[in-house]
Amino acid sequence: MVLDPCGCGCRVCIQELGAECDGLRPCDPTKNLTCDYQGDPDRQRGLCKETEEDPVPPTDPPMCKTNTDWTPCSRSCGFGNSVRITYEKESCTPKVERRLCMIRPCKGQYASANYTVLKSSSVCNRVTRWSQPLHLHYRGCVTDYPQLPRFCGHCSDGRLCYPSMSETRHLSFQCPHRGRDITHNVMLVVRCQCGGKRGKKRNGNRRRANSGMQSGEETAGQ
């Protein structure tokens, strides 16, 4: 029972789906029913039918920007940083990802290491790696397990030797001074290439930048 629609304060019976309806016999609004007068142009008698809701047009998922490439390593030797911007699939919210990167060790680092040349040509030793696995060191922390990373060597014709392909791995570092382990994203070199212009000045600078691996590479090349 509901109050009649004429406003007289009388209670009338509500009609169910498919029942006849008119101004004094309303359809049940709690069941989303309405009186349909399409069969009666005088709107004297109708049938209770479900209200047709306007269909919600489908919305396409947002078109996110493409993830950026990793930036070049911030240092030519030793650990530096590399960043890229990724976008969450649902919200397209940008997120900055960071990773440690090392193109080659600096002079004096890992002094006990010997190097093996993996790929070389008449003008460059493009890819080298340690002959034996060693722990990586970063700000007083060391990797849980010894690693056998690859490094970019040097180009004897004066061009810059840099990574042309890399991958990112999660490495755990033991940090005694912090009392806990820390996990870092770390770039691992896959391939290297020589690029840039040839020049005696660049050649000299490059040799100095790569002097940290000179002894190991000379040993490997003998």
PDB file of C-alpha atoms in Angstrom, residues 31-135:
ATOM      1  CA  LYS A  31      10.885  -2.682  -8.142  1.00  0.00           C
ATOM      2  CA  ASN A  32      11.696  -0.094 -10.765  1.00  0.00           C
ATOM      3  CA  LEU A  33       8.228  -0.442 -12.374  1.00  0.00           C
ATOM      4  CA  THR A  34       6.402   2.252 -14.299  1.00  0.00           C
ATOM      5  CA  CYS A  35       2.988   2.428 -15.938  1.00  0.00           C
ATOM      6  CA  ASP A  36       3.338   2.064 -19.701  1.00  0.00           C
ATOM      7  CA  TYR A  37       0.449   3.682 -21.638  1.00  0.00           C
ATOM      8  CA  GLN A  38       1.740   2.925 -25.125  1.00  0.00           C
ATOM      9  CA  GLY A  39      -1.289   0.722 -25.889  1.00  0.00           C
ATOM     10  CA  ASP A  40      -3.757   3.454 -24.818  1.00  0.00           C
ATOM     11  CA  PRO A  41      -3.424   6.842 -26.508  1.00  0.00           C
ATOM     12  CA  ASP A  42      -5.853   8.330 -23.986  1.00  0.00           C
ATOM     13  CA  ARG A  43      -3.561   7.198 -21.138  1.00  0.00           C
ATOM     14  CA  GLN A  44      -6.451   5.678 -19.239  1.00  0.00           C
ATOM     15  CA  ARG A  45      -5.035   2.195 -18.773  1.00  0.00           C
ATOM     16  CA  GLY A  46      -1.565   0.793 -18.987  1.00  0.00           C
ATOM     17  CA  LEU A  47       0.633  -2.104 -17.958  1.00  0.00           C
ATOM     18  CA  CYS A  48       3.353  -2.168 -15.332  1.00  0.00           C
ATOM     19  CA  LYS A  49       6.711  -2.624 -16.966  1.00  0.00           C
ATOM     20  CA  GLU A  50      10.285  -2.345 -15.845  1.00  0.00           C
ATOM     21  CA  THR A  51      11.834   1.051 -16.395  1.00  0.00           C
ATOM     22  CA  GLU A  52      14.384   0.994 -19.158  1.00  0.00           C
ATOM     23  CA  GLU A  53      17.567   2.643 -18.001  1.00  0.00           C
ATOM     24  CA  ASP A  54      19.719   4.517 -20.409  1.00  0.00           C
ATOM     25  CA  PRO A  55      22.618   2.288 -21.301  1.00  0.00           C
ATOM     26  CA  VAL A  56      25.961   3.490 -20.025  1.00  0.00           C
ATOM     27  CA  PRO A  57      28.287   3.889 -22.972  1.00  0.00           C
ATOM     28  CA  PRO A  58      31.426   1.809 -22.604  1.00  0.00           C
ATOM     29  CA  THR A  59      34.515   3.800 -21.770  1.00  0.00           C
ATOM     30  CA  ASP A  60      37.831   2.969 -23.283  1.00  0.00           C
ATOM     31  CA  PRO A  61      40.719   2.486 -20.886  1.00  0.00           C
ATOM     32  CA  PRO A  62      42.986   5.522 -20.654  1.00  0.00           C
ATOM     33  CA  MET A  63      45.813   5.649 -23.156  1.00  0.00           C
ATOM     34  CA  CYS A  64      48.972   5.859 -21.113  1.00  0.00           C
ATOM     35  CA  LYS A  65      52.248   7.184 -22.401  1.00  0.00           C
ATOM     36  CA  THR A  66      54.929   4.686 -23.298  1.00  0.00           C
ATOM     37  CA  ASN A  67      57.508   3.906 -20.634  1.00  0.00           C
ATOM     38  CA  THR A  68      60.721   5.806 -21.268  1.00  0.00           C
ATOM     39  CA  ASP A  69      64.073   4.159 -21.874  1.00  0.00           C
ATOM     40  CA  TRP A  70      66.666   4.074 -19.116  1.00  0.00           C
ATOM     41  CA  THR A  71      68.857   7.150 -19.086  1.00  0.00           C
ATOM     42  CA  PRO A  72      72.604   6.662 -19.664  1.00  0.00           C
ATOM     43  CA  CYS A  73      74.585   5.861 -16.538  1.00  0.00           C
ATOM     44  CA  SER A  74      75.533   9.002 -14.638  1.00  0.00           C
ATOM     45  CA  ARG A  75      79.157   7.883 -14.305  1.00  0.00           C
ATOM     46  CA  SER A  76      81.651   6.452 -16.773  1.00  0.00           C
ATOM     47  CA  CYS A  77      83.203   4.250 -14.069  1.00  0.00           C
ATOM     48  CA  GLY A  78      82.080   2.925 -10.715  1.00  0.00           C
ATOM     49  CA  PHE A  79      78.485   2.877  -9.544  1.00  0.00           C
ATOM     50  CA  GLY A  80      76.227   5.608 -10.899  1.00  0.00           C
ATOM     51  CA  ASN A  81      72.486   5.973 -11.363  1.00  0.00           C
ATOM     52  CA  SER A  82      70.074   5.470 -14.220  1.00  0.00           C
ATOM     53  CA  VAL A  83      66.365   6.360 -14.215  1.00  0.00           C
ATOM     54  CA  ARG A  84      63.272   5.891 -16.328  1.00  0.00           C
ATOM     55  CA  ILE A  85      59.582   6.834 -16.091  1.00  0.00           C
ATOM     56  CA  THR A  86      56.883   4.155 -16.160  1.00  0.00           C
ATOM     57  CA  TYR A  87      53.103   4.546 -16.144  1.00  0.00           C
ATOM     58  CA  GLU A  88      50.641   2.486 -14.101  1.00  0.00           C
ATOM     59  CA  LYS A  89      48.173   0.691 -16.371  1.00  0.00           C
ATOM     60  CA  GLU A  90      44.962   1.606 -14.549  1.00  0.00           C
ATOM     61  CA  SER A  91      45.558   5.252 -13.652  1.00  0.00           C
ATOM     62  CA  CYS A  92      48.434   6.189 -15.993  1.00  0.00           C
ATOM     63  CA  THR A  93      50.174   7.659 -12.944  1.00  0.00           C
ATOM     64  CA  PRO A  94      53.857   8.300 -13.752  1.00  0.00           C
ATOM     65  CA  LYS A  95      56.436   6.614 -11.541  1.00  0.00           C
ATOM     66  CA  VAL A  96      60.192   7.156 -11.487  1.00  0.00           C
ATOM     67  CA  GLU A  97      62.253   3.969 -11.331  1.00  0.00           C
ATOM     68  CA  ARG A  98      65.915   4.030 -10.399  1.00  0.00           C
ATOM     69  CA  ARG A  99      68.714   1.520 -10.756  1.00  0.00           C
ATOM     70  CA  LEU A 100      72.401   1.353  -9.988  1.00  0.00           C
ATOM     71  CA  CYS A 101      74.677   1.074 -12.992  1.00  0.00           C
ATOM     72  CA  MET A 102      78.355   0.417 -13.562  1.00  0.00           C
ATOM     73  CA  ILE A 103      79.798   0.560 -17.058  1.00  0.00           C
ATOM     74  CA  ARG A 104      83.227  -0.384 -15.741  1.00  0.00           C
ATOM     75  CA  PRO A 105      85.057  -0.209 -12.384  1.00  0.00           C
ATOM     76  CA  CYS A 106      87.161   2.862 -11.640  1.00  0.00           C
ATOM     77  CA  LYS A 107      90.917   2.768 -11.188  1.00  0.00           C
ATOM     78  CA  GLY A 108      91.812   1.101  -7.893  1.00  0.00           C
ATOM     79  CA  GLN A 109      88.461  -0.626  -7.474  1.00  0.00           C
ATOM     80  CA  TYR A 110      88.508  -4.416  -7.324  1.00  0.00           C
ATOM     81  CA  ALA A 111      92.289  -4.395  -7.614  1.00  0.00           C
ATOM     82  CA  SER A 112      92.484  -8.176  -7.250  1.00  0.00           C
ATOM     83  CA  ALA A 113      90.214  -8.779 -10.248  1.00  0.00           C
ATOM     84  CA  ASN A 114      91.436 -10.273 -13.493  1.00  0.00           C
ATOM     85  CA  TYR A 115      89.488  -9.580 -16.669  1.00  0.00           C
ATOM     86  CA  THR A 116      88.537 -11.785 -19.603  1.00  0.00           C
ATOM     87  CA  VAL A 117      87.756 -10.222 -22.976  1.00  0.00           C
ATOM     88  CA  LEU A 118      84.514 -11.709 -24.303  1.00  0.00           C
ATOM     89  CA  LYS A 119      84.157  -9.707 -27.528  1.00  0.00           C
ATOM     90  CA  SER A 120      86.947  -7.843 -29.253  1.00  0.00           C
ATOM     91  CA  SER A 121      87.940  -6.507 -32.632  1.00  0.00           C
ATOM     92  CA  SER A 122      90.937  -4.741 -34.162  1.00  0.00           C
ATOM     93  CA  VAL A 123      89.803  -1.414 -32.666  1.00  0.00           C
ATOM     94  CA  CYS A 124      88.113  -2.265 -29.370  1.00  0.00           C
ATOM     95  CA  ASN A 125      87.708  -4.640 -26.475  1.00  0.00           C
ATOM     96  CA  ARG A 126      83.970  -4.173 -26.246  1.00  0.00           C
ATOM     97  CA  VAL A 127      82.839  -6.591 -23.539  1.00  0.00           C
ATOM     98  CA  THR A 128      84.886  -7.861 -20.609  1.00  0.00           C
ATOM     99  CA  ARG A 129      84.105  -9.553 -17.331  1.00  0.00           C
ATOM    100  CA  TRP A 130      85.850 -10.761 -14.244  1.00  0.00           C
ATOM    101  CA  SER A 131      87.612 -14.091 -14.550  1.00  0.00           C
ATOM    102  CA  GLN A 132      86.252 -15.077 -11.121  1.00  0.00           C
ATOM    103  CA  PRO A 133      83.038 -13.974  -9.333  1.00  0.00           C
ATOM    104  CA  LEU A 134      83.491 -11.170  -6.798  1.00  0.00           C
ATOM    105  CA  HIS A 135      81.207  -9.328  -4.392  1.00  0.00           C
TER     106      HIS A 135
END
